[in-house]
Short mmCIF file of N, CA and C in Angstrom, two decimals:
data_model
loop_
_atom_site.label_atom_id
_atom_site.label_comp_id
_atom_site.label_asym_id
_atom_site.label_seq_id
_atom_site.Cartn_x
_atom_site.Cartn_y
_atom_site.Cartn_z
N MET A 1 196.87 54.43 66.27
CA MET A 1 197.14 53.04 65.99
C MET A 1 198.01 52.48 67.12
N LYS A 2 197.65 51.31 67.59
CA LYS A 2 198.37 50.67 68.68
C LYS A 2 199.14 49.46 68.15
N TYR A 3 200.23 49.16 68.86
CA TYR A 3 201.07 48.02 68.51
C TYR A 3 201.29 47.16 69.75
N ARG A 4 201.06 45.86 69.59
CA ARG A 4 201.30 44.93 70.69
C ARG A 4 202.77 44.50 70.66
N ILE A 5 203.40 44.55 71.83
CA ILE A 5 204.79 44.11 71.94
C ILE A 5 204.82 42.59 71.97
N THR A 6 205.66 42.02 71.12
CA THR A 6 205.90 40.59 71.15
C THR A 6 207.41 40.37 71.08
N LEU A 7 207.81 39.16 71.30
CA LEU A 7 209.22 38.82 71.32
C LEU A 7 209.73 38.54 69.91
N ASN A 8 210.90 39.02 69.61
CA ASN A 8 211.55 38.77 68.34
C ASN A 8 211.70 37.27 68.12
N ASN A 9 211.36 36.79 66.93
CA ASN A 9 211.44 35.36 66.62
C ASN A 9 212.87 34.82 66.66
N ASN A 10 213.85 35.69 66.56
CA ASN A 10 215.25 35.25 66.58
C ASN A 10 215.77 35.01 68.00
N TYR A 11 214.99 35.37 69.00
CA TYR A 11 215.45 35.17 70.38
C TYR A 11 215.51 33.66 70.66
N PRO A 12 216.62 33.17 71.19
CA PRO A 12 216.76 31.72 71.43
C PRO A 12 215.77 31.21 72.47
N ASN A 13 215.02 30.18 72.12
CA ASN A 13 213.95 29.65 72.98
C ASN A 13 214.42 29.26 74.37
N LYS A 14 215.57 28.67 74.48
CA LYS A 14 216.02 28.16 75.78
C LYS A 14 216.72 29.21 76.62
N MET A 15 216.70 30.47 76.20
CA MET A 15 217.42 31.50 76.92
C MET A 15 216.51 32.42 77.73
N HIS A 16 215.24 32.08 77.87
CA HIS A 16 214.34 32.86 78.72
C HIS A 16 214.80 32.73 80.17
N GLY A 17 214.68 33.80 80.93
CA GLY A 17 215.00 33.75 82.35
C GLY A 17 213.85 33.14 83.13
N VAL A 18 214.15 32.39 84.16
CA VAL A 18 213.13 31.80 85.02
C VAL A 18 212.88 32.76 86.17
N LEU A 19 211.68 33.34 86.20
CA LEU A 19 211.32 34.33 87.21
C LEU A 19 210.76 33.64 88.45
N LEU A 20 211.33 33.96 89.59
CA LEU A 20 210.88 33.41 90.87
C LEU A 20 210.54 34.55 91.81
N CYS A 21 209.40 34.48 92.46
CA CYS A 21 209.00 35.48 93.45
C CYS A 21 209.07 34.84 94.83
N GLU A 22 209.81 35.51 95.72
CA GLU A 22 209.89 35.00 97.10
C GLU A 22 208.54 35.13 97.76
N GLY A 23 208.26 34.22 98.64
CA GLY A 23 206.99 34.25 99.37
C GLY A 23 205.96 33.36 98.71
N ASN A 24 205.57 33.70 97.48
CA ASN A 24 204.58 32.93 96.76
C ASN A 24 204.98 32.90 95.28
N PRO A 25 205.18 31.73 94.72
CA PRO A 25 205.61 31.66 93.32
C PRO A 25 204.60 32.23 92.33
N LEU A 26 203.36 32.45 92.78
CA LEU A 26 202.33 32.99 91.89
C LEU A 26 202.22 34.51 91.95
N HIS A 27 203.07 35.18 92.71
CA HIS A 27 203.01 36.63 92.81
C HIS A 27 203.27 37.34 91.48
N TYR A 28 203.84 36.64 90.51
CA TYR A 28 204.08 37.27 89.21
C TYR A 28 202.77 37.72 88.56
N VAL A 29 201.62 37.15 88.95
CA VAL A 29 200.34 37.57 88.37
C VAL A 29 200.05 39.03 88.69
N PHE A 30 200.69 39.60 89.71
CA PHE A 30 200.49 41.00 90.04
C PHE A 30 201.01 41.92 88.94
N PHE A 31 201.83 41.41 88.03
CA PHE A 31 202.29 42.21 86.89
C PHE A 31 201.12 42.56 85.97
N MET A 32 200.03 41.82 86.07
CA MET A 32 198.86 42.08 85.24
C MET A 32 197.93 43.10 85.87
N LYS A 33 198.31 43.68 86.99
CA LYS A 33 197.49 44.66 87.70
C LYS A 33 198.21 46.01 87.70
N PRO A 34 197.44 47.11 87.82
CA PRO A 34 198.06 48.44 87.75
C PRO A 34 198.69 48.94 89.05
N ASP A 35 198.58 48.18 90.12
CA ASP A 35 199.12 48.64 91.40
C ASP A 35 200.63 48.48 91.45
N PRO A 36 201.34 49.46 92.05
CA PRO A 36 202.80 49.31 92.21
C PRO A 36 203.14 48.02 92.96
N LEU A 37 204.27 47.45 92.62
CA LEU A 37 204.68 46.17 93.21
C LEU A 37 205.82 46.35 94.19
N ASP A 38 205.79 45.53 95.21
CA ASP A 38 206.88 45.46 96.17
C ASP A 38 207.17 43.97 96.39
N LEU A 39 207.91 43.40 95.46
CA LEU A 39 208.20 41.96 95.50
C LEU A 39 209.70 41.74 95.50
N THR A 40 210.12 40.68 96.14
CA THR A 40 211.51 40.24 96.05
C THR A 40 211.55 39.16 94.98
N MET A 41 212.30 39.46 93.91
CA MET A 41 212.29 38.56 92.76
C MET A 41 213.70 38.17 92.35
N ARG A 42 213.76 37.04 91.68
CA ARG A 42 215.02 36.50 91.18
C ARG A 42 214.76 35.94 89.79
N ILE A 43 215.74 36.11 88.92
CA ILE A 43 215.65 35.50 87.59
C ILE A 43 216.92 34.70 87.36
N ASP A 44 216.74 33.46 86.96
CA ASP A 44 217.86 32.57 86.67
C ASP A 44 217.99 32.35 85.17
N PHE A 45 219.22 32.52 84.69
CA PHE A 45 219.55 32.28 83.28
C PHE A 45 220.65 31.23 83.20
N LEU A 46 220.73 30.57 82.06
CA LEU A 46 221.84 29.66 81.82
C LEU A 46 223.10 30.44 81.48
N ASP A 47 222.95 31.50 80.66
CA ASP A 47 224.11 32.29 80.23
C ASP A 47 223.67 33.74 79.99
N PHE A 48 223.49 34.49 81.06
CA PHE A 48 223.01 35.86 80.94
C PHE A 48 224.00 36.75 80.21
N ASP A 49 225.29 36.53 80.39
CA ASP A 49 226.30 37.38 79.77
C ASP A 49 226.16 37.40 78.24
N THR A 50 225.89 36.27 77.65
CA THR A 50 225.72 36.19 76.20
C THR A 50 224.45 36.92 75.77
N ILE A 51 223.37 36.70 76.48
CA ILE A 51 222.08 37.32 76.16
C ILE A 51 222.17 38.84 76.32
N GLU A 52 222.78 39.29 77.39
CA GLU A 52 222.88 40.71 77.70
C GLU A 52 223.61 41.49 76.60
N LYS A 53 224.59 40.87 75.98
CA LYS A 53 225.37 41.54 74.93
C LYS A 53 224.56 41.78 73.65
N LYS A 54 223.57 40.94 73.39
CA LYS A 54 222.85 41.03 72.12
C LYS A 54 221.46 41.66 72.24
N TRP A 55 220.80 41.52 73.39
CA TRP A 55 219.40 41.89 73.49
C TRP A 55 219.18 43.03 74.48
N ASP A 56 218.33 43.99 74.08
CA ASP A 56 217.97 45.12 74.94
C ASP A 56 216.75 44.80 75.80
N CYS A 57 215.88 43.94 75.29
CA CYS A 57 214.68 43.49 76.00
C CYS A 57 214.77 41.98 76.11
N ILE A 58 214.75 41.49 77.33
CA ILE A 58 214.97 40.06 77.57
C ILE A 58 213.73 39.48 78.25
N PRO A 59 213.16 38.42 77.68
CA PRO A 59 211.95 37.85 78.25
C PRO A 59 212.24 36.95 79.46
N THR A 60 211.22 36.82 80.28
CA THR A 60 211.26 35.81 81.34
C THR A 60 210.37 34.66 80.88
N ASP A 61 210.27 33.64 81.70
CA ASP A 61 209.40 32.52 81.34
C ASP A 61 207.93 32.84 81.61
N LYS A 62 207.63 34.04 82.08
CA LYS A 62 206.26 34.49 82.30
C LYS A 62 205.89 35.46 81.18
N VAL A 63 204.73 35.30 80.60
CA VAL A 63 204.29 36.11 79.47
C VAL A 63 204.21 37.59 79.85
N ASN A 64 204.72 38.44 78.98
CA ASN A 64 204.67 39.91 79.12
C ASN A 64 205.47 40.46 80.30
N ILE A 65 206.43 39.71 80.80
CA ILE A 65 207.32 40.22 81.83
C ILE A 65 208.73 40.22 81.25
N TYR A 66 209.29 41.44 81.12
CA TYR A 66 210.57 41.61 80.43
C TYR A 66 211.57 42.36 81.30
N LEU A 67 212.83 41.99 81.11
CA LEU A 67 213.94 42.79 81.61
C LEU A 67 214.29 43.77 80.50
N ILE A 68 214.57 45.01 80.87
CA ILE A 68 214.96 46.00 79.86
C ILE A 68 216.22 46.72 80.33
N ASN A 69 217.03 47.14 79.36
CA ASN A 69 218.27 47.84 79.71
C ASN A 69 218.06 49.35 79.71
N GLN A 70 219.12 50.10 79.99
CA GLN A 70 219.01 51.55 80.15
C GLN A 70 218.59 52.25 78.86
N LYS A 71 218.96 51.74 77.70
CA LYS A 71 218.55 52.36 76.44
C LYS A 71 217.03 52.31 76.27
N VAL A 72 216.43 51.19 76.62
CA VAL A 72 214.98 51.06 76.51
C VAL A 72 214.31 51.89 77.61
N ILE A 73 214.88 51.88 78.79
CA ILE A 73 214.34 52.68 79.90
C ILE A 73 214.31 54.16 79.50
N ASP A 74 215.39 54.67 78.93
CA ASP A 74 215.44 56.07 78.51
C ASP A 74 214.37 56.37 77.47
N LEU A 75 214.18 55.47 76.53
CA LEU A 75 213.18 55.66 75.49
C LEU A 75 211.77 55.66 76.09
N LEU A 76 211.50 54.77 77.03
CA LEU A 76 210.20 54.75 77.70
C LEU A 76 209.96 56.04 78.48
N HIS A 77 210.98 56.53 79.19
CA HIS A 77 210.83 57.78 79.93
C HIS A 77 210.53 58.94 78.99
N LEU A 78 211.12 58.94 77.84
CA LEU A 78 210.91 60.00 76.86
C LEU A 78 209.50 59.96 76.29
N HIS A 79 209.01 58.78 75.94
CA HIS A 79 207.71 58.65 75.28
C HIS A 79 206.54 58.47 76.22
N ASP A 80 206.73 57.78 77.30
CA ASP A 80 205.60 57.40 78.16
C ASP A 80 205.91 57.57 79.65
N PRO A 81 206.26 58.77 80.09
CA PRO A 81 206.58 58.94 81.51
C PRO A 81 205.37 58.66 82.41
N ASN A 82 205.64 58.20 83.60
CA ASN A 82 204.62 57.97 84.63
C ASN A 82 203.59 56.90 84.27
N THR A 83 203.93 55.99 83.39
CA THR A 83 203.00 54.92 83.01
C THR A 83 203.53 53.54 83.35
N PHE A 84 204.71 53.50 83.96
CA PHE A 84 205.34 52.21 84.25
C PHE A 84 206.24 52.39 85.47
N GLU A 85 206.65 51.26 86.02
CA GLU A 85 207.66 51.28 87.07
C GLU A 85 208.73 50.26 86.72
N LEU A 86 209.92 50.52 87.25
CA LEU A 86 211.05 49.63 87.05
C LEU A 86 211.35 48.94 88.36
N LEU A 87 211.49 47.64 88.32
CA LEU A 87 211.68 46.85 89.52
C LEU A 87 213.07 46.23 89.54
N ASP A 88 213.70 46.33 90.69
CA ASP A 88 214.98 45.65 90.88
C ASP A 88 214.73 44.16 90.98
N VAL A 89 215.69 43.41 90.50
CA VAL A 89 215.58 41.96 90.53
C VAL A 89 217.00 41.40 90.65
N SER A 90 217.12 40.30 91.36
CA SER A 90 218.42 39.61 91.44
C SER A 90 218.53 38.69 90.23
N ILE A 91 219.61 38.88 89.48
CA ILE A 91 219.82 38.08 88.28
C ILE A 91 220.99 37.14 88.50
N TYR A 92 220.76 35.88 88.15
CA TYR A 92 221.79 34.85 88.29
C TYR A 92 222.03 34.21 86.93
N SER A 93 223.30 34.00 86.65
CA SER A 93 223.70 33.32 85.42
C SER A 93 224.48 32.08 85.82
N ASN A 94 223.91 30.93 85.50
CA ASN A 94 224.54 29.67 85.88
C ASN A 94 224.85 29.63 87.38
N HIS A 95 223.89 30.07 88.18
CA HIS A 95 223.93 30.07 89.65
C HIS A 95 224.88 31.10 90.26
N VAL A 96 225.37 32.05 89.47
CA VAL A 96 226.27 33.08 89.96
C VAL A 96 225.56 34.43 89.83
N PHE A 97 225.53 35.22 90.92
CA PHE A 97 224.90 36.53 90.90
C PHE A 97 225.59 37.45 89.89
N VAL A 98 224.80 38.21 89.13
CA VAL A 98 225.32 39.10 88.09
C VAL A 98 224.89 40.54 88.40
N GLU A 99 225.85 41.45 88.42
CA GLU A 99 225.54 42.88 88.53
C GLU A 99 225.14 43.36 87.14
N THR A 100 224.03 44.05 87.03
CA THR A 100 223.56 44.52 85.73
C THR A 100 222.68 45.74 85.87
N GLU A 101 222.52 46.48 84.78
CA GLU A 101 221.65 47.64 84.75
C GLU A 101 220.21 47.27 84.41
N TYR A 102 219.96 46.05 84.01
CA TYR A 102 218.62 45.63 83.59
C TYR A 102 217.64 45.69 84.76
N LYS A 103 216.40 46.10 84.42
CA LYS A 103 215.30 46.19 85.39
C LYS A 103 214.10 45.47 84.80
N LEU A 104 213.22 45.04 85.68
CA LEU A 104 211.95 44.46 85.23
C LEU A 104 210.97 45.59 84.95
N LEU A 105 210.25 45.48 83.85
CA LEU A 105 209.26 46.47 83.46
C LEU A 105 207.88 46.05 83.97
N HIS A 106 207.23 46.96 84.69
CA HIS A 106 205.85 46.74 85.15
C HIS A 106 205.00 47.90 84.66
N ILE A 107 204.02 47.61 83.83
CA ILE A 107 203.15 48.63 83.26
C ILE A 107 202.07 48.99 84.28
N LEU A 108 202.00 50.27 84.64
CA LEU A 108 200.99 50.74 85.59
C LEU A 108 199.75 51.26 84.88
N ASN A 109 199.89 51.64 83.63
CA ASN A 109 198.79 52.23 82.88
C ASN A 109 197.96 51.12 82.23
N HIS A 110 196.70 51.02 82.66
CA HIS A 110 195.81 50.02 82.08
C HIS A 110 194.62 50.67 81.37
N ILE A 111 194.64 52.01 81.23
CA ILE A 111 193.50 52.72 80.67
C ILE A 111 193.87 53.56 79.45
N ASP A 112 194.83 54.45 79.59
CA ASP A 112 195.16 55.43 78.56
C ASP A 112 195.59 54.75 77.27
N GLN A 113 194.88 55.03 76.21
CA GLN A 113 195.16 54.39 74.92
C GLN A 113 196.24 55.12 74.12
N ASP A 114 196.67 56.30 74.56
CA ASP A 114 197.65 57.07 73.80
C ASP A 114 199.08 56.79 74.23
N LYS A 115 199.25 56.00 75.26
CA LYS A 115 200.59 55.72 75.78
C LYS A 115 200.76 54.22 75.93
N ILE A 116 201.92 53.83 76.45
CA ILE A 116 202.13 52.42 76.73
C ILE A 116 201.06 51.98 77.73
N SER A 117 200.47 50.83 77.50
CA SER A 117 199.41 50.36 78.38
C SER A 117 199.42 48.83 78.41
N TYR A 118 198.68 48.30 79.38
CA TYR A 118 198.56 46.85 79.51
C TYR A 118 197.10 46.47 79.40
N LYS A 119 196.79 45.60 78.45
CA LYS A 119 195.46 45.01 78.32
C LYS A 119 195.65 43.70 77.57
N ASP A 120 195.74 42.61 78.30
CA ASP A 120 196.03 41.31 77.71
C ASP A 120 197.31 41.35 76.88
N GLY A 121 198.27 42.12 77.32
CA GLY A 121 199.55 42.30 76.65
C GLY A 121 200.00 43.73 76.81
N ILE A 122 201.20 44.02 76.36
CA ILE A 122 201.73 45.37 76.44
C ILE A 122 201.54 46.04 75.08
N TRP A 123 200.95 47.24 75.11
CA TRP A 123 200.64 47.99 73.90
C TRP A 123 201.38 49.32 73.91
N VAL A 124 201.85 49.74 72.75
CA VAL A 124 202.53 51.02 72.60
C VAL A 124 201.94 51.75 71.40
N ASP A 125 202.24 53.05 71.31
CA ASP A 125 201.78 53.80 70.16
C ASP A 125 202.81 53.74 69.03
N GLN A 126 202.44 54.27 67.90
CA GLN A 126 203.29 54.20 66.72
C GLN A 126 204.60 54.97 66.92
N ASP A 127 204.55 56.09 67.62
CA ASP A 127 205.76 56.89 67.83
C ASP A 127 206.82 56.10 68.61
N PHE A 128 206.38 55.38 69.64
CA PHE A 128 207.34 54.56 70.40
C PHE A 128 207.92 53.46 69.51
N SER A 129 207.06 52.81 68.75
CA SER A 129 207.51 51.73 67.87
C SER A 129 208.56 52.23 66.88
N LYS A 130 208.32 53.38 66.28
CA LYS A 130 209.27 53.96 65.32
C LYS A 130 210.59 54.33 66.01
N ALA A 131 210.51 54.93 67.20
CA ALA A 131 211.72 55.33 67.92
C ALA A 131 212.54 54.10 68.31
N TYR A 132 211.87 53.04 68.75
CA TYR A 132 212.55 51.79 69.12
C TYR A 132 213.34 51.26 67.93
N LYS A 133 212.70 51.24 66.76
CA LYS A 133 213.36 50.75 65.55
C LYS A 133 214.49 51.69 65.12
N LYS A 134 214.26 52.98 65.23
CA LYS A 134 215.28 53.98 64.84
C LYS A 134 216.55 53.82 65.67
N HIS A 135 216.39 53.50 66.96
CA HIS A 135 217.54 53.31 67.84
C HIS A 135 218.16 51.91 67.71
N LYS A 136 217.57 51.10 66.83
CA LYS A 136 218.07 49.74 66.54
C LYS A 136 218.17 48.88 67.81
N LEU A 137 217.14 48.99 68.64
CA LEU A 137 217.08 48.17 69.85
C LEU A 137 216.60 46.78 69.48
N LYS A 138 216.97 45.80 70.28
CA LYS A 138 216.66 44.41 69.94
C LYS A 138 215.91 43.71 71.07
N GLY A 139 214.99 42.87 70.67
CA GLY A 139 214.24 42.05 71.61
C GLY A 139 212.76 42.08 71.32
N TRP A 140 212.21 43.28 71.14
CA TRP A 140 210.78 43.40 70.88
C TRP A 140 210.51 43.60 69.40
N VAL A 141 209.37 43.09 68.96
CA VAL A 141 208.80 43.44 67.67
C VAL A 141 207.39 43.91 67.95
N PHE A 142 206.78 44.56 66.99
CA PHE A 142 205.48 45.21 67.22
C PHE A 142 204.46 44.72 66.19
N ASP A 143 203.37 44.17 66.69
CA ASP A 143 202.28 43.72 65.83
C ASP A 143 201.20 44.79 65.81
N ARG A 144 200.89 45.29 64.63
CA ARG A 144 199.92 46.37 64.49
C ARG A 144 198.50 45.88 64.73
N GLU A 145 197.75 46.70 65.43
CA GLU A 145 196.36 46.39 65.72
C GLU A 145 195.55 47.61 65.31
N ASP A 146 194.82 47.50 64.22
CA ASP A 146 193.97 48.62 63.79
C ASP A 146 192.71 48.64 64.63
N GLU A 147 192.40 49.85 65.10
CA GLU A 147 191.20 49.98 65.95
C GLU A 147 190.01 50.38 65.12
#
């Protein structure tokens, strides 16, 4: 059974980060491809400090592109190694650079149905969904898709 990752309804609408790619503003579409990325990116928030304290998975203004913290990264490494890459990004809060552990998640796996994968969204298996909930991580919810 697969679960599609979606954003928690309690996440404040106006707190999404604005993702900018240097060179070409449309380079974010490469997140929908399985090839490793080498992009210089920036995300601007109004108040990242407040968001960072409450949320483990933080959305950008681009669909299916999330910042994740070390707790989520560790869980992904445990359940789905070698299926994703973590990208460095410059994060700004109210125009001030912020040092943070958060990384952008890029799914490299577009085929394997038993692990995290990307196909018109990010999909995970039931074990990952249960572990995420068990660790009481915040940001993502999981919509079940029966095959």
